[in-house]
Amino acid sequence: LGALCAIAIPALSMRIGVPDDGNAPTQTTQRIAFDQLAAGFGPGFNGPIQVVVELPTSGGQVIVDRVHDALQADPGVGAVTAPVSNAAGDTAVLTANPTTAPQDERTDQLVRHLRSEVLPATVEGTEAKVSLTGQAMVTDLTDRITNRLPIFITAVVAMSFLLLMIVFRSILVPLKAALMNLLSIAAAYGVLVAVFQWGWGAELIGLHSTMPINPFLPLIMFAILFGLSMDYEVFLLSRVREEYVATGDNHEAVVRGLSSTARVITSAALIMISVFGAFVLSDDPNGKLFGVGLAVAVLIDATLVRMVLVPATMSLLGKANWWLPGWLDRILPHLDLEGAPSVPEVSPQPERELTAV
């Protein structure tokens, strides 16, 4: 348990961001072009911020000039292009190149600073409206997914807890299952941060530069891994529950349940590790992220969590595993995973004729 917590610690410093051509292999044309543009025009040239100004019917040029000057004066902006207006003269577009690279956290801070402070103050008192796109779109996407991720995780965990409580008639069993699943996923997140953000062992998988974690990856990883982890948990617990109902001995039920399901769980995990591990061979950094994260998580879950921590905690808790308040037991519906036992069909016997003697 302590080892898994230690592995999960790097996840606290996870930085969400969109990989770009700067993470491509060094010999590819897109990486060469990316590096040359950054060297010749500054790192922010690869992540420009487009500023769109919707102008009122009068005084439009003055407002555009003020926006241009405000952008140019900001220390986070390296260069600002001359404004380009449409034929009607009611919209102007400017491009601001940050002084930092697209994946730099200071670039995201610049987008938020321009949107919340610099630009509103510039057009205050006018009817002009200012919007940001380009690199700002990446920042917005990252912020939106990051803010929604806790809601998604909470909903999935709550629904899983409720369903397991109904099926296994217990409070501690679903609570323990949810915590163990979260622990294995957190450990996988920690490995991703250590490899892709910190660069630990990155060259072993063909990665030549550090990178942020793709904003879609934590979301997709959680959905897939929580489902797989819960699948393995149900394999194990359904067998343990069956033995406990038959014998009433919690320790013996855990031993028998583990011995009869261990081979199934490890075999299924090996298949998934092989599938996910194949993504590591891809040249695409996102493929490597996906493969490493999922393969490590399944490996941890099927070995340390499912084969060690879950049986150990169930043995320690004893009959408390199956405790459920009476009032709660009465209101929860009853679900049977196994179904009713099959009864062998008996073919009807032909009637015998009675003969007089």
mmCIF file of C-alpha atoms in Angstrom:
data_model
loop_
_atom_site.group_PDB
_atom_site.id
_atom_site.type_symbol
_atom_site.label_atom_id
_atom_site.label_comp_id
_atom_site.label_asym_id
_atom_site.label_seq_id
_atom_site.Cartn_x
_atom_site.Cartn_y
_atom_site.Cartn_z
ATOM 1 C CA LEU A 1 0.000 0.000 0.000
ATOM 2 C CA GLY A 2 2.818 2.394 0.857
ATOM 3 C CA ALA A 3 4.575 1.601 -2.416
ATOM 4 C CA LEU A 4 1.450 2.377 -4.438
ATOM 5 C CA CYS A 5 0.949 5.651 -2.590
ATOM 6 C CA ALA A 6 4.570 6.584 -3.304
ATOM 7 C CA ILE A 7 4.119 5.787 -7.002
ATOM 8 C CA ALA A 8 0.980 7.932 -7.081
ATOM 9 C CA ILE A 9 2.625 11.013 -5.524
ATOM 10 C CA PRO A 10 3.926 12.441 -8.859
ATOM 11 C CA ALA A 11 0.312 12.629 -10.058
ATOM 12 C CA LEU A 12 -0.130 15.637 -7.757
ATOM 13 C CA SER A 13 2.115 17.649 -10.092
ATOM 14 C CA MET A 14 0.401 16.546 -13.311
ATOM 15 C CA ARG A 15 0.254 19.316 -15.894
ATOM 16 C CA ILE A 16 -2.412 19.035 -18.534
ATOM 17 C CA GLY A 17 -1.603 20.268 -22.034
ATOM 18 C CA VAL A 18 -1.800 19.419 -25.720
ATOM 19 C CA PRO A 19 1.329 17.838 -27.269
ATOM 20 C CA ASP A 20 2.570 19.535 -30.432
ATOM 21 C CA ASP A 21 5.188 19.028 -33.143
ATOM 22 C CA GLY A 22 7.890 19.789 -30.588
ATOM 23 C CA ASN A 23 7.264 16.308 -29.192
ATOM 24 C CA ALA A 24 7.644 14.547 -32.548
ATOM 25 C CA PRO A 25 10.775 12.464 -33.222
ATOM 26 C CA THR A 26 13.771 14.679 -33.957
ATOM 27 C CA GLN A 27 14.283 13.300 -37.479
ATOM 28 C CA THR A 28 10.741 14.085 -38.699
ATOM 29 C CA THR A 29 10.079 17.082 -40.933
ATOM 30 C CA GLN A 30 7.464 18.553 -38.609
ATOM 31 C CA ARG A 31 9.885 18.522 -35.680
ATOM 32 C CA ILE A 32 12.656 20.101 -37.775
ATOM 33 C CA ALA A 33 10.290 22.848 -38.964
ATOM 34 C CA PHE A 34 9.025 23.413 -35.418
ATOM 35 C CA ASP A 35 12.547 23.847 -34.054
ATOM 36 C CA GLN A 36 13.609 26.147 -36.901
ATOM 37 C CA LEU A 37 10.593 28.417 -36.435
ATOM 38 C CA ALA A 38 11.219 28.606 -32.692
ATOM 39 C CA ALA A 39 14.906 29.411 -33.245
ATOM 40 C CA GLY A 40 14.229 32.056 -35.879
ATOM 41 C CA PHE A 41 11.132 33.796 -34.546
ATOM 42 C CA GLY A 42 10.951 32.853 -30.871
ATOM 43 C CA PRO A 43 9.271 29.928 -29.075
ATOM 44 C CA GLY A 44 5.862 31.599 -29.085
ATOM 45 C CA PHE A 45 5.716 31.696 -32.882
ATOM 46 C CA ASN A 46 4.508 28.077 -32.848
ATOM 47 C CA GLY A 47 1.562 28.984 -30.604
ATOM 48 C CA PRO A 48 0.169 32.361 -31.730
ATOM 49 C CA ILE A 49 -2.851 33.938 -30.068
ATOM 50 C CA GLN A 50 -5.394 35.432 -32.453
ATOM 51 C CA VAL A 51 -7.242 38.464 -31.091
ATOM 52 C CA VAL A 52 -10.575 39.227 -32.772
ATOM 53 C CA VAL A 53 -12.044 42.699 -32.178
ATOM 54 C CA GLU A 54 -15.693 43.350 -33.062
ATOM 55 C CA LEU A 55 -15.928 47.098 -33.601
ATOM 56 C CA PRO A 56 -18.751 49.628 -33.200
ATOM 57 C CA THR A 57 -19.912 51.744 -36.113
ATOM 58 C CA SER A 58 -17.632 54.648 -35.202
ATOM 59 C CA GLY A 59 -14.169 55.021 -33.685
ATOM 60 C CA GLY A 60 -13.129 51.542 -34.677
ATOM 61 C CA GLN A 61 -9.575 52.346 -35.716
ATOM 62 C CA VAL A 62 -8.838 54.064 -32.418
ATOM 63 C CA ILE A 63 -9.994 51.000 -30.496
ATOM 64 C CA VAL A 64 -7.910 48.662 -32.650
ATOM 65 C CA ASP A 65 -4.831 50.808 -32.080
ATOM 66 C CA ARG A 66 -5.422 50.715 -28.329
ATOM 67 C CA VAL A 67 -5.718 46.927 -28.395
ATOM 68 C CA HIS A 68 -2.524 46.675 -30.443
ATOM 69 C CA ASP A 69 -0.608 48.935 -28.055
ATOM 70 C CA ALA A 70 -1.903 47.069 -24.982
ATOM 71 C CA LEU A 71 -0.790 43.739 -26.405
ATOM 72 C CA GLN A 72 2.601 45.110 -27.404
ATOM 73 C CA ALA A 73 3.162 46.528 -23.915
ATOM 74 C CA ASP A 74 2.495 43.230 -22.133
ATOM 75 C CA PRO A 75 5.784 41.548 -21.084
ATOM 76 C CA GLY A 76 4.416 38.114 -21.972
ATOM 77 C CA VAL A 77 3.900 39.086 -25.619
ATOM 78 C CA GLY A 78 6.922 39.002 -27.898
ATOM 79 C CA ALA A 79 5.431 40.436 -31.076
ATOM 80 C CA VAL A 80 2.094 41.681 -32.404
ATOM 81 C CA THR A 81 1.173 41.792 -36.073
ATOM 82 C CA ALA A 82 -0.524 44.755 -37.698
ATOM 83 C CA PRO A 83 -4.327 44.512 -37.529
ATOM 84 C CA VAL A 84 -6.215 43.150 -40.515
ATOM 85 C CA SER A 85 -9.787 44.400 -41.019
ATOM 86 C CA ASN A 86 -12.599 42.936 -43.076
ATOM 87 C CA ALA A 87 -14.220 44.791 -45.978
ATOM 88 C CA ALA A 88 -17.076 46.081 -43.823
ATOM 89 C CA GLY A 89 -14.638 47.492 -41.300
ATOM 90 C CA ASP A 90 -16.525 46.070 -38.309
ATOM 91 C CA THR A 91 -14.019 43.325 -37.397
ATOM 92 C CA ALA A 92 -10.249 43.348 -36.980
ATOM 93 C CA VAL A 93 -7.827 40.503 -36.293
ATOM 94 C CA LEU A 94 -4.425 40.768 -34.615
ATOM 95 C CA THR A 95 -1.923 37.999 -33.899
ATOM 96 C CA ALA A 96 0.107 38.064 -30.686
ATOM 97 C CA ASN A 97 3.094 35.739 -30.315
ATOM 98 C CA PRO A 98 3.903 34.837 -26.695
ATOM 99 C CA THR A 99 7.470 34.938 -25.427
ATOM 100 C CA THR A 100 7.097 31.344 -24.229
ATOM 101 C CA ALA A 101 6.503 28.025 -25.987
ATOM 102 C CA PRO A 102 2.977 26.642 -26.520
ATOM 103 C CA GLN A 103 3.397 23.975 -23.832
ATOM 104 C CA ASP A 104 4.855 26.401 -21.295
ATOM 105 C CA GLU A 105 2.546 27.015 -18.352
ATOM 106 C CA ARG A 106 3.296 30.736 -18.639
ATOM 107 C CA THR A 107 1.593 30.752 -22.049
ATOM 108 C CA ASP A 108 -1.647 29.559 -20.450
ATOM 109 C CA GLN A 109 -1.250 32.206 -17.767
ATOM 110 C CA LEU A 110 -0.796 34.843 -20.478
ATOM 111 C CA VAL A 111 -4.048 33.817 -22.171
ATOM 112 C CA ARG A 112 -5.969 34.116 -18.909
ATOM 113 C CA HIS A 113 -4.271 37.431 -18.096
ATOM 114 C CA LEU A 114 -5.097 38.970 -21.474
ATOM 115 C CA ARG A 115 -8.688 37.784 -21.362
ATOM 116 C CA SER A 116 -9.487 38.792 -17.800
ATOM 117 C CA GLU A 117 -7.426 41.967 -17.296
ATOM 118 C CA VAL A 118 -5.609 43.528 -20.247
ATOM 119 C CA LEU A 119 -8.216 43.417 -23.019
ATOM 120 C CA PRO A 120 -11.333 44.213 -20.943
ATOM 121 C CA ALA A 121 -9.574 47.313 -19.577
ATOM 122 C CA THR A 122 -8.594 48.348 -23.102
ATOM 123 C CA VAL A 123 -12.135 48.352 -24.537
ATOM 124 C CA GLU A 124 -13.889 49.458 -21.353
ATOM 125 C CA GLY A 125 -16.468 52.150 -22.034
ATOM 126 C CA THR A 126 -16.866 51.164 -25.689
ATOM 127 C CA GLU A 127 -19.181 48.821 -27.564
ATOM 128 C CA ALA A 128 -16.267 46.754 -28.871
ATOM 129 C CA LYS A 129 -15.994 43.051 -28.046
ATOM 130 C CA VAL A 130 -12.688 41.180 -27.909
ATOM 131 C CA SER A 131 -12.314 37.404 -28.286
ATOM 132 C CA LEU A 132 -9.288 35.114 -28.297
ATOM 133 C CA THR A 133 -8.598 32.003 -30.353
ATOM 134 C CA GLY A 134 -5.547 30.142 -31.640
ATOM 135 C CA GLN A 135 -3.443 29.046 -28.670
ATOM 136 C CA ALA A 136 -6.223 30.345 -26.417
ATOM 137 C CA MET A 137 -8.455 27.558 -27.729
ATOM 138 C CA VAL A 138 -5.965 24.989 -26.417
ATOM 139 C CA THR A 139 -5.961 26.682 -23.013
ATOM 140 C CA ASP A 140 -9.764 26.746 -22.919
ATOM 141 C CA LEU A 141 -10.016 23.077 -23.869
ATOM 142 C CA THR A 142 -7.534 22.112 -21.174
ATOM 143 C CA ASP A 143 -9.316 24.162 -18.519
ATOM 144 C CA ARG A 144 -12.731 22.805 -19.465
ATOM 145 C CA ILE A 145 -11.691 19.146 -19.285
ATOM 146 C CA THR A 146 -9.680 19.671 -16.097
ATOM 147 C CA ASN A 147 -12.634 21.325 -14.359
ATOM 148 C CA ARG A 148 -15.063 18.597 -15.424
ATOM 149 C CA LEU A 149 -12.831 15.640 -14.540
ATOM 150 C CA PRO A 150 -13.618 15.620 -10.767
ATOM 151 C CA ILE A 151 -17.351 15.632 -11.547
ATOM 152 C CA PHE A 152 -16.939 12.693 -13.914
ATOM 153 C CA ILE A 153 -14.856 10.715 -11.412
ATOM 154 C CA THR A 154 -17.319 11.367 -8.587
ATOM 155 C CA ALA A 155 -20.297 10.246 -10.674
ATOM 156 C CA VAL A 156 -18.610 7.020 -11.827
ATOM 157 C CA VAL A 157 -17.400 6.093 -8.334
ATOM 158 C CA ALA A 158 -20.796 6.840 -6.770
ATOM 159 C CA MET A 159 -22.694 4.715 -9.300
ATOM 160 C CA SER A 160 -20.218 1.846 -8.941
ATOM 161 C CA PHE A 161 -20.469 1.988 -5.149
ATOM 162 C CA LEU A 162 -24.259 1.869 -5.288
ATOM 163 C CA LEU A 163 -24.396 -1.060 -7.707
ATOM 164 C CA LEU A 164 -21.826 -3.111 -5.783
ATOM 165 C CA MET A 165 -23.644 -2.409 -2.521
ATOM 166 C CA ILE A 166 -26.860 -3.746 -4.036
ATOM 167 C CA VAL A 167 -25.213 -6.845 -5.496
ATOM 168 C CA PHE A 168 -22.998 -7.854 -2.550
ATOM 169 C CA ARG A 169 -25.229 -6.553 0.289
ATOM 170 C CA SER A 170 -22.334 -4.783 1.969
ATOM 171 C CA ILE A 171 -20.959 -1.309 2.651
ATOM 172 C CA LEU A 172 -17.282 -2.090 3.180
ATOM 173 C CA VAL A 173 -16.884 -4.257 0.070
ATOM 174 C CA PRO A 174 -17.933 -1.567 -2.455
ATOM 175 C CA LEU A 175 -16.108 1.129 -0.478
ATOM 176 C CA LYS A 176 -12.908 -0.900 -0.527
ATOM 177 C CA ALA A 177 -13.367 -1.680 -4.224
ATOM 178 C CA ALA A 178 -13.723 2.002 -5.105
ATOM 179 C CA LEU A 179 -10.682 3.002 -3.043
ATOM 180 C CA MET A 180 -8.504 0.247 -4.508
ATOM 181 C CA ASN A 181 -9.534 1.152 -8.050
ATOM 182 C CA LEU A 182 -8.743 4.814 -7.442
ATOM 183 C CA LEU A 183 -5.373 3.860 -5.956
ATOM 184 C CA SER A 184 -4.313 1.813 -8.983
ATOM 185 C CA ILE A 185 -5.403 4.579 -11.376
ATOM 186 C CA ALA A 186 -3.596 7.224 -9.309
ATOM 187 C CA ALA A 187 -0.441 5.101 -9.440
ATOM 188 C CA ALA A 188 -0.742 4.943 -13.240
ATOM 189 C CA TYR A 189 -1.118 8.734 -13.360
ATOM 190 C CA GLY A 190 2.013 9.019 -11.228
ATOM 191 C CA VAL A 191 3.993 6.848 -13.649
ATOM 192 C CA LEU A 192 2.833 9.014 -16.569
ATOM 193 C CA VAL A 193 4.030 12.184 -14.848
ATOM 194 C CA ALA A 194 7.385 10.633 -13.930
ATOM 195 C CA VAL A 195 8.032 9.371 -17.470
ATOM 196 C CA PHE A 196 6.515 12.028 -19.725
ATOM 197 C CA GLN A 197 6.805 15.205 -17.628
ATOM 198 C CA TRP A 198 9.951 14.458 -15.648
ATOM 199 C CA GLY A 199 11.647 12.332 -18.308
ATOM 200 C CA TRP A 200 12.437 9.317 -16.102
ATOM 201 C CA GLY A 201 13.195 6.475 -18.513
ATOM 202 C CA ALA A 202 11.652 8.388 -21.417
ATOM 203 C CA GLU A 203 14.394 7.368 -23.842
ATOM 204 C CA LEU A 204 13.625 3.706 -23.183
ATOM 205 C CA ILE A 205 10.300 4.155 -24.982
ATOM 206 C CA GLY A 206 11.677 6.397 -27.733
ATOM 207 C CA LEU A 207 10.648 9.739 -26.244
ATOM 208 C CA HIS A 208 13.262 12.463 -26.674
ATOM 209 C CA SER A 209 11.609 15.390 -24.882
ATOM 210 C CA THR A 210 9.309 15.942 -21.939
ATOM 211 C CA MET A 211 5.698 16.866 -22.538
ATOM 212 C CA PRO A 212 2.467 17.634 -20.680
ATOM 213 C CA ILE A 213 -0.303 15.088 -20.350
ATOM 214 C CA ASN A 214 -2.912 15.247 -23.096
ATOM 215 C CA PRO A 215 -6.155 16.591 -21.550
ATOM 216 C CA PHE A 216 -8.216 13.729 -22.982
ATOM 217 C CA LEU A 217 -5.951 11.038 -21.551
ATOM 218 C CA PRO A 218 -6.834 11.206 -17.808
ATOM 219 C CA LEU A 219 -10.512 11.133 -18.739
ATOM 220 C CA ILE A 220 -10.250 8.198 -21.150
ATOM 221 C CA MET A 221 -7.818 6.331 -18.900
ATOM 222 C CA PHE A 222 -10.103 6.631 -15.910
ATOM 223 C CA ALA A 223 -13.131 5.366 -17.824
ATOM 224 C CA ILE A 224 -11.295 2.345 -19.267
ATOM 225 C CA LEU A 225 -9.286 1.460 -16.168
ATOM 226 C CA PHE A 226 -12.118 1.851 -13.697
ATOM 227 C CA GLY A 227 -14.217 -0.459 -15.854
ATOM 228 C CA LEU A 228 -11.463 -3.073 -16.107
ATOM 229 C CA SER A 229 -10.667 -2.837 -12.400
ATOM 230 C CA MET A 230 -14.310 -3.244 -11.477
ATOM 231 C CA ASP A 231 -14.518 -6.208 -13.835
ATOM 232 C CA TYR A 232 -11.657 -7.964 -12.036
ATOM 233 C CA GLU A 233 -13.183 -7.022 -8.679
ATOM 234 C CA VAL A 234 -16.534 -8.565 -9.558
ATOM 235 C CA PHE A 235 -14.787 -11.740 -10.783
ATOM 236 C CA LEU A 236 -13.135 -12.103 -7.402
ATOM 237 C CA LEU A 237 -15.887 -10.905 -5.078
ATOM 238 C CA SER A 238 -18.699 -12.876 -6.679
ATOM 239 C CA ARG A 239 -16.773 -16.082 -6.039
ATOM 240 C CA VAL A 240 -15.842 -15.026 -2.497
ATOM 241 C CA ARG A 241 -19.447 -14.098 -1.767
ATOM 242 C CA GLU A 242 -20.649 -17.444 -3.073
ATOM 243 C CA GLU A 243 -18.242 -19.317 -0.790
ATOM 244 C CA TYR A 244 -19.140 -17.134 2.199
ATOM 245 C CA VAL A 245 -22.854 -17.764 1.765
ATOM 246 C CA ALA A 246 -22.175 -21.504 1.549
ATOM 247 C CA THR A 247 -19.722 -21.801 4.476
ATOM 248 C CA GLY A 248 -20.091 -18.695 6.652
ATOM 249 C CA ASP A 249 -16.284 -18.640 7.026
ATOM 250 C CA ASN A 250 -14.875 -15.355 5.690
ATOM 251 C CA HIS A 251 -11.221 -16.427 5.639
ATOM 252 C CA GLU A 252 -11.944 -19.694 3.871
ATOM 253 C CA ALA A 253 -14.193 -17.886 1.397
ATOM 254 C CA VAL A 254 -11.394 -15.459 0.522
ATOM 255 C CA VAL A 255 -8.887 -18.289 0.053
ATOM 256 C CA ARG A 256 -11.184 -20.320 -2.166
ATOM 257 C CA GLY A 257 -12.371 -17.294 -4.115
ATOM 258 C CA LEU A 258 -8.840 -16.130 -4.838
ATOM 259 C CA SER A 259 -7.578 -19.570 -5.816
ATOM 260 C CA SER A 260 -10.419 -20.122 -8.281
ATOM 261 C CA THR A 261 -10.297 -16.681 -9.954
ATOM 262 C CA ALA A 262 -6.585 -15.793 -9.893
ATOM 263 C CA ARG A 263 -5.855 -17.555 -13.175
ATOM 264 C CA VAL A 264 -8.790 -15.885 -14.945
ATOM 265 C CA ILE A 265 -7.851 -12.415 -13.714
ATOM 266 C CA THR A 266 -4.149 -12.693 -14.528
ATOM 267 C CA SER A 267 -4.849 -14.174 -17.968
ATOM 268 C CA ALA A 268 -7.259 -11.364 -18.820
ATOM 269 C CA ALA A 269 -4.754 -8.810 -17.529
ATOM 270 C CA LEU A 270 -1.929 -10.262 -19.631
ATOM 271 C CA ILE A 271 -4.061 -9.919 -22.748
ATOM 272 C CA MET A 272 -4.849 -6.275 -21.993
ATOM 273 C CA ILE A 273 -1.217 -5.467 -21.115
ATOM 274 C CA SER A 274 -0.111 -6.925 -24.446
ATOM 275 C CA VAL A 275 -2.690 -4.865 -26.329
ATOM 276 C CA PHE A 276 -1.951 -1.608 -24.517
ATOM 277 C CA GLY A 277 1.804 -2.190 -24.578
ATOM 278 C CA ALA A 278 1.734 -2.288 -28.372
ATOM 279 C CA PHE A 279 0.831 1.416 -28.387
ATOM 280 C CA VAL A 280 4.230 2.215 -26.859
ATOM 281 C CA LEU A 281 5.866 1.199 -30.147
ATOM 282 C CA SER A 282 4.058 4.026 -31.942
ATOM 283 C CA ASP A 283 5.973 7.154 -32.971
ATOM 284 C CA ASP A 284 3.022 9.279 -31.864
ATOM 285 C CA PRO A 285 3.599 10.662 -28.329
ATOM 286 C CA ASN A 286 -0.120 10.373 -27.596
ATOM 287 C CA GLY A 287 0.027 6.678 -28.460
ATOM 288 C CA LYS A 288 2.931 6.222 -26.064
ATOM 289 C CA LEU A 289 1.014 8.075 -23.335
ATOM 290 C CA PHE A 290 -2.010 5.864 -23.850
ATOM 291 C CA GLY A 291 -0.020 2.635 -23.949
ATOM 292 C CA VAL A 292 2.191 3.289 -20.924
ATOM 293 C CA GLY A 293 -0.665 4.545 -18.768
ATOM 294 C CA LEU A 294 -3.065 1.699 -19.458
ATOM 295 C CA ALA A 295 -0.468 -1.088 -19.419
ATOM 296 C CA VAL A 296 1.010 0.049 -16.099
ATOM 297 C CA ALA A 297 -2.413 0.482 -14.519
ATOM 298 C CA VAL A 298 -3.605 -2.997 -15.526
ATOM 299 C CA LEU A 299 -0.327 -4.523 -14.327
ATOM 300 C CA ILE A 300 -0.626 -2.837 -10.928
ATOM 301 C CA ASP A 301 -4.309 -3.626 -10.556
ATOM 302 C CA ALA A 302 -4.111 -7.300 -11.505
ATOM 303 C CA THR A 303 -1.072 -8.035 -9.325
ATOM 304 C CA LEU A 304 -0.604 -5.809 -6.282
ATOM 305 C CA VAL A 305 -4.204 -4.700 -5.882
ATOM 306 C CA ARG A 306 -6.341 -7.650 -6.905
ATOM 307 C CA MET A 307 -4.015 -10.480 -5.813
ATOM 308 C CA VAL A 308 -2.561 -8.935 -2.636
ATOM 309 C CA LEU A 309 -4.334 -5.900 -1.185
ATOM 310 C CA VAL A 310 -7.939 -6.952 -1.754
ATOM 311 C CA PRO A 311 -7.617 -10.481 -0.260
ATOM 312 C CA ALA A 312 -5.488 -9.180 2.619
ATOM 313 C CA THR A 313 -7.943 -6.462 3.618
ATOM 314 C CA MET A 314 -10.893 -8.834 3.317
ATOM 315 C CA SER A 315 -9.185 -11.348 5.597
ATOM 316 C CA LEU A 316 -8.405 -8.640 8.151
ATOM 317 C CA LEU A 317 -11.942 -7.246 8.151
ATOM 318 C CA GLY A 318 -13.522 -10.663 8.660
ATOM 319 C CA LYS A 319 -17.312 -10.772 8.825
ATOM 320 C CA ALA A 320 -17.408 -6.965 8.816
ATOM 321 C CA ASN A 321 -16.974 -7.251 5.045
ATOM 322 C CA TRP A 322 -20.587 -8.334 4.740
ATOM 323 C CA TRP A 323 -22.191 -5.940 7.202
ATOM 324 C CA LEU A 324 -25.197 -4.002 5.977
ATOM 325 C CA PRO A 325 -27.638 -2.098 8.216
ATOM 326 C CA GLY A 326 -31.006 -3.795 8.412
ATOM 327 C CA TRP A 327 -32.958 -0.714 7.357
ATOM 328 C CA LEU A 328 -30.738 -0.339 4.290
ATOM 329 C CA ASP A 329 -31.049 -4.028 3.428
ATOM 330 C CA ARG A 330 -34.832 -3.691 3.426
ATOM 331 C CA ILE A 331 -34.960 -0.779 0.978
ATOM 332 C CA LEU A 332 -32.271 -1.943 -1.464
ATOM 333 C CA PRO A 333 -33.451 -4.095 -4.376
ATOM 334 C CA HIS A 334 -32.119 -7.631 -4.606
ATOM 335 C CA LEU A 335 -29.948 -8.539 -7.583
ATOM 336 C CA ASP A 336 -28.479 -11.986 -8.200
ATOM 337 C CA LEU A 337 -25.424 -12.111 -10.460
ATOM 338 C CA GLU A 338 -25.474 -15.884 -10.666
ATOM 339 C CA GLY A 339 -29.188 -16.345 -11.240
ATOM 340 C CA ALA A 340 -31.282 -19.162 -9.879
ATOM 341 C CA PRO A 341 -29.626 -22.590 -9.827
ATOM 342 C CA SER A 342 -30.565 -24.677 -12.806
ATOM 343 C CA VAL A 343 -32.815 -27.650 -12.145
ATOM 344 C CA PRO A 344 -32.321 -30.692 -14.366
ATOM 345 C CA GLU A 345 -35.297 -31.266 -16.575
ATOM 346 C CA VAL A 346 -37.074 -34.547 -15.839
ATOM 347 C CA SER A 347 -38.751 -36.209 -18.783
ATOM 348 C CA PRO A 348 -42.276 -37.425 -18.054
ATOM 349 C CA GLN A 349 -42.675 -41.152 -17.491
ATOM 350 C CA PRO A 350 -45.300 -43.020 -19.522
ATOM 351 C CA GLU A 351 -48.396 -43.990 -17.599
ATOM 352 C CA ARG A 352 -48.683 -47.638 -16.675
ATOM 353 C CA GLU A 353 -51.804 -49.521 -17.519
ATOM 354 C CA LEU A 354 -53.392 -51.463 -14.690
ATOM 355 C CA THR A 355 -54.475 -54.963 -15.559
ATOM 356 C CA ALA A 356 -56.871 -57.051 -13.551
ATOM 357 C CA VAL A 357 -55.445 -60.111 -11.892
#
